[in-house]
Amino acid sequence: MANTSTPTLEIANFICRFGETYRLLDLFNEVVSPAFFGNLSRKYDRTRYFIYQPKLIELEVHEGYPVIGLTGRFVKDTFLEREQIFDPVEGIIPDSQEMESAPSSIFLLILNVHRLMYVKETIGAPSINSFRSTIQSFLKKTHKSFTNRLYDENVYLRESEPNSPKVTKKQILSKYPWPSLEVVPLASEQSLEAFVSKYDLLKSLEIKLVEPNDEIDDEDFFDALRSRKDSIKSSNTVLRHSSSKGLDKAEAVEQLKAVVSQGNQKIKMDGTDSYGDKLSGNNESFKIKTALPLNDDGIEAAAKRMYLSFVGLVEHEIIKVPEPTDSAKAKIQAIKSRHLDGG
């Protein structure tokens, strides 16, 4: 591979929702799977983003249930341009050149627990934020196709059965709202402490609750706060601490350590470093990164190494994952039967 340095594995919570009722697994066949397998692309100027060779794989059988992963390459197909070069004798020389370039990253989405593994495998590989933006755009396209299909089916039904009730597009969108996607990097207590220690004064700490997948917060305080958020039907709940004299950094870590490993909250910090310069941070600033050597043995082998690294982090309690609900297990089994067993 062109990148001679050891790649690093990033891990995030992949939160895909369709309003209050439906989540990733509920509309996997109708919306999510076509977003990855539909040969879609997102274009920006002369750059095109797309998924290459997506594949569903069975990673293991855990306590009698299959663990299913969706893996593939995320490609940034673009052009590299230059306008000049430097020569020690002649100095700067105008020299316009361009070349095609297609750096890529490997991803693994564990469907059982909605956790995303992401590795940049080349220099200039697309970021996990570009991946989120691209998948979000794909989900909107496939969701539109899905809702249009439901509308057309009702039109055809009423042609043959005039007494059938009419279903409007507004009614369909009310039942199946537009998709939302959050990709929240996971952190460990160690990576959080390392970042907070950079502050001389931590002046503000903001915690925004993100609508989760089918799981509860590991920290009782945030679980209770989320219950209050839901009971009052709030669409945006933020907890904010601030002090011009500086917050207690050790207590900030103590309050956050139980939740940053789950990825159900967005964190923002502001303050100053030891030089008096402004220092800001968020989940991206203190995310977990672990070395993951890649070999030229294919996507599936790389995905399984990513999964083993993830399992190791869970077993050492560096990150936390929810136990899938019985409903989620049934949906995973149905996905396996349909897509992997040929059912």
XYZ file of C-alpha atoms in Angstrom:
343
model
C 0.000 0.000 0.000
C 1.086 3.574 -0.639
C 0.606 4.601 2.990
C 3.675 3.266 4.833
C 2.521 4.368 8.305
C 0.338 2.068 10.394
C -3.348 2.960 9.890
C -5.493 3.748 12.913
C -8.941 2.425 13.722
C -11.648 4.938 14.611
C -14.856 3.839 16.335
C -18.168 5.705 16.419
C -21.811 5.301 17.306
C -23.818 5.151 14.059
C -27.252 6.539 14.919
C -29.731 6.252 12.055
C -33.344 7.143 12.792
C -36.557 7.775 10.894
C -38.501 9.981 13.280
C -39.424 8.668 16.706
C -40.551 5.177 15.683
C -38.178 3.618 13.167
C -34.452 2.994 13.360
C -31.741 1.478 11.176
C -32.833 -2.164 11.462
C -36.532 -1.355 10.993
C -36.014 -0.056 7.448
C -32.837 -1.930 6.601
C -34.197 -3.675 3.498
C -36.263 -0.721 2.306
C -33.839 2.193 2.811
C -30.512 1.363 4.472
C -29.351 -1.552 2.330
C -30.082 0.280 -0.971
C -28.077 3.257 0.329
C -24.971 1.055 0.511
C -25.640 -1.362 -2.354
C -27.375 0.943 -4.836
C -24.279 2.173 -6.746
C -24.969 5.740 -5.643
C -22.495 8.608 -5.635
C -22.207 12.093 -4.162
C -20.487 14.726 -6.277
C -18.784 17.898 -5.122
C -17.047 19.962 -7.801
C -14.654 17.459 -9.456
C -14.774 14.984 -6.586
C -17.043 11.958 -6.398
C -17.673 9.858 -3.276
C -19.046 6.332 -3.462
C -19.125 2.909 -1.812
C -17.049 0.226 -3.537
C -17.673 -3.502 -3.176
C -20.057 -3.400 -0.198
C -20.678 -6.723 1.472
C -22.688 -8.182 4.339
C -20.692 -10.680 6.389
C -21.249 -12.808 9.461
C -18.544 -11.859 11.954
C -19.317 -14.482 14.588
C -22.102 -16.210 16.476
C -22.454 -14.606 19.911
C -24.592 -16.360 22.511
C -26.520 -18.146 19.789
C -27.137 -15.093 17.601
C -25.250 -14.007 14.468
C -23.224 -10.796 14.518
C -23.666 -9.183 11.102
C -21.384 -6.535 9.644
C -21.746 -4.303 6.602
C -18.332 -3.585 5.146
C -16.750 -2.076 2.062
C -14.522 0.710 0.798
C -15.435 4.372 0.844
C -13.732 6.004 -2.146
C -12.930 9.628 -2.889
C -12.465 9.812 -6.662
C -10.851 13.145 -7.430
C -8.091 15.073 -9.222
C -4.865 16.367 -7.725
C -3.674 19.625 -9.247
C -0.501 21.695 -9.123
C 0.370 25.062 -10.607
C 4.110 25.329 -10.001
C 7.242 23.534 -8.845
C 10.451 24.693 -7.197
C 13.915 24.277 -8.687
C 16.997 25.124 -6.524
C 18.576 26.977 -9.450
C 15.628 28.543 -11.282
C 13.370 29.016 -8.263
C 9.607 28.791 -8.693
C 8.635 27.498 -12.131
C 5.024 27.581 -13.441
C 4.091 23.978 -14.245
C 0.408 23.079 -14.349
C -0.271 19.375 -13.996
C -3.087 17.200 -12.747
C -3.591 13.533 -12.057
C -6.453 11.299 -11.038
C -6.459 10.025 -7.474
C -8.845 7.699 -5.628
C -7.838 7.399 -1.944
C -10.069 5.177 0.156
C -11.073 4.114 3.645
C -12.407 0.783 4.877
C -15.531 0.722 7.024
C -17.355 -1.878 9.065
C -20.819 -1.207 10.463
C -21.811 -3.761 13.110
C -25.568 -3.947 12.669
C -26.254 -5.621 16.018
C -24.944 -2.688 18.058
C -24.845 0.156 15.483
C -21.114 0.730 15.939
C -18.965 1.943 13.045
C -15.314 0.954 12.560
C -13.373 3.186 10.175
C -9.796 3.010 8.860
C -8.099 5.362 6.409
C -6.061 2.981 4.274
C -4.279 5.507 2.036
C -2.811 8.992 2.188
C -5.567 11.526 1.549
C -8.302 9.023 2.416
C -11.786 10.466 3.010
C -12.636 11.263 6.624
C -15.330 9.700 8.759
C -17.207 13.015 8.515
C -17.223 12.738 4.717
C -18.534 9.197 5.132
C -21.384 10.461 7.321
C -22.315 13.226 4.864
C -22.262 10.807 1.950
C -24.331 8.093 3.627
C -26.785 10.752 4.807
C -27.284 11.871 1.197
C -27.670 8.257 0.040
C -30.255 7.549 2.750
C -32.293 10.540 1.616
C -32.250 9.263 -1.967
C -33.285 5.721 -1.069
C -35.884 6.978 1.408
C -37.415 9.101 -1.349
C -37.525 6.075 -3.661
C -39.130 4.006 -0.896
C -41.866 6.537 -0.090
C -42.542 7.185 -3.790
C -42.939 3.453 -4.283
C -45.483 3.264 -1.458
C -47.397 6.129 -3.022
C -47.358 4.534 -6.486
C -48.508 1.206 -5.056
C -51.524 2.928 -3.536
C -52.308 4.637 -6.849
C -52.206 1.291 -8.687
C -54.313 -0.340 -5.968
C -57.015 2.306 -6.228
C -57.146 1.878 -10.002
C -58.154 -1.761 -9.554
C -60.004 -1.246 -6.266
C -61.588 2.239 -6.351
C -62.998 1.891 -2.835
C -59.529 1.527 -1.330
C -58.547 4.483 0.879
C -56.337 7.111 -0.709
C -52.904 7.537 0.852
C -51.191 10.889 0.363
C -47.464 11.541 0.269
C -47.890 13.629 3.404
C -49.384 10.635 5.218
C -46.538 8.398 4.067
C -43.913 10.898 5.250
C -45.743 11.211 8.541
C -45.401 7.453 9.045
C -41.874 7.203 7.603
C -40.124 10.557 8.272
C -36.918 11.616 6.537
C -33.794 9.870 7.851
C -31.395 11.479 10.286
C -27.841 10.260 10.796
C -25.395 11.013 13.599
C -21.892 9.525 13.702
C -20.509 10.226 17.172
C -16.870 9.218 17.853
C -16.302 7.053 20.927
C -13.734 7.970 23.558
C -12.144 6.257 26.521
C -11.477 7.614 29.996
C -7.781 7.747 29.098
C -8.245 9.677 25.842
C -10.663 12.052 27.591
C -8.239 12.694 30.463
C -5.388 13.307 28.026
C -7.347 16.007 26.218
C -8.750 17.695 29.341
C -5.220 17.872 30.789
C -4.307 20.267 27.957
C -6.504 22.933 29.547
C -5.107 25.422 32.008
C -8.631 26.787 32.454
C -11.661 24.776 31.350
C -14.244 27.548 31.138
C -17.267 25.768 29.677
C -18.535 22.244 29.181
C -21.604 21.526 27.062
C -23.322 18.147 26.769
C -26.004 17.708 24.120
C -28.174 14.607 24.230
C -28.389 12.716 20.941
C -31.400 10.530 20.182
C -29.922 7.043 20.665
C -30.435 3.689 19.050
C -32.320 1.028 21.024
C -30.203 1.431 24.149
C -30.111 3.243 27.465
C -27.397 5.493 28.858
C -24.906 3.756 31.104
C -24.847 6.731 33.474
C -27.998 7.049 35.644
C -27.928 10.864 35.596
C -28.011 11.071 31.800
C -30.576 8.273 31.589
C -32.830 10.273 33.927
C -32.149 13.486 31.984
C -33.127 11.741 28.755
C -36.373 10.530 30.357
C -37.194 14.118 31.293
C -36.310 15.242 27.784
C -38.709 12.691 26.312
C -41.508 13.421 28.778
C -41.454 17.126 27.940
C -41.088 16.294 24.209
C -37.920 18.318 23.796
C -36.135 18.098 20.452
C -32.944 19.701 21.768
C -31.666 19.185 25.321
C -28.306 20.627 26.386
C -26.580 20.566 29.779
C -24.055 23.387 30.180
C -21.515 24.171 32.900
C -19.473 27.382 32.797
C -17.135 29.402 35.005
C -14.763 32.209 34.075
C -12.494 31.018 36.904
C -12.354 27.503 35.491
C -14.326 24.309 36.045
C -12.978 21.396 38.060
C -11.219 19.337 35.393
C -11.098 16.131 37.422
C -14.832 16.349 38.083
C -15.481 17.051 34.395
C -13.708 13.812 33.494
C -15.586 11.973 36.246
C -18.964 13.146 34.929
C -18.123 12.360 31.314
C -16.172 9.104 31.480
C -19.237 6.863 31.681
C -20.888 8.363 28.602
C -18.130 9.198 26.094
C -17.525 5.479 25.547
C -21.131 5.048 24.338
C -21.460 7.974 21.941
C -24.967 9.092 22.896
C -23.922 12.656 23.745
C -22.167 15.413 21.839
C -19.543 17.142 23.964
C -18.131 20.659 23.547
C -15.394 22.209 25.675
C -13.909 25.691 25.676
C -11.106 27.264 27.668
C -7.452 28.219 27.476
C -4.209 26.261 27.462
C -1.052 26.906 29.494
C -0.019 29.650 27.037
C -3.319 31.474 27.427
C -4.433 30.539 23.920
C -8.020 29.506 23.262
C -8.550 25.748 23.254
C -11.778 24.149 22.031
C -12.672 20.488 21.778
C -15.442 18.033 20.976
C -15.925 14.270 20.607
C -13.609 14.320 17.614
C -10.824 15.839 19.741
C -10.597 12.964 22.219
C -11.825 10.009 20.175
C -10.244 6.587 20.504
C -7.604 5.714 17.937
C -5.918 2.339 17.944
C -3.311 1.004 15.524
C -4.614 -1.530 13.012
C -2.136 -2.938 10.460
C -3.727 -3.696 7.086
C -2.687 -6.437 4.687
C -3.508 -6.991 1.039
C -5.858 -9.867 1.864
C -9.182 -8.306 0.979
C -12.008 -6.367 2.546
C -13.559 -9.241 4.479
C -10.279 -10.142 6.201
C -9.702 -6.477 7.078
C -13.235 -6.194 8.456
C -12.732 -9.211 10.696
C -9.489 -7.724 12.080
C -11.357 -4.494 12.755
C -14.029 -6.459 14.585
C -11.497 -8.354 16.693
C -9.890 -5.061 17.703
C -13.330 -3.731 18.640
C -14.115 -6.838 20.710
C -10.809 -6.417 22.544
C -11.683 -2.832 23.482
C -15.082 -3.969 24.751
C -13.623 -6.852 26.763
C -11.151 -4.473 28.422
C -14.058 -2.091 29.163
C -12.407 0.717 27.230
C -15.640 1.227 25.308
C -19.155 0.098 26.119
C -21.828 -1.368 23.894
C -25.439 -2.195 24.669
C -26.821 -5.708 24.732
C -29.105 -6.006 21.677
C -32.792 -6.256 22.497
C -34.771 -9.376 21.609
C -36.437 -7.362 18.858
C -33.050 -6.351 17.417
C -31.839 -9.958 17.535
C -34.906 -11.078 15.590
C -34.296 -8.392 12.954
C -30.639 -9.405 12.651
C -31.661 -13.038 12.188
C -34.107 -11.968 9.473
C -31.368 -9.980 7.699
C -29.077 -13.005 7.813
C -31.794 -15.294 6.448
C -32.624 -12.927 3.602
C -29.180 -11.701 2.567
C -26.703 -14.387 3.639
C -28.693 -17.619 3.713
C -30.590 -16.945 0.504
C -33.926 -16.982 2.267
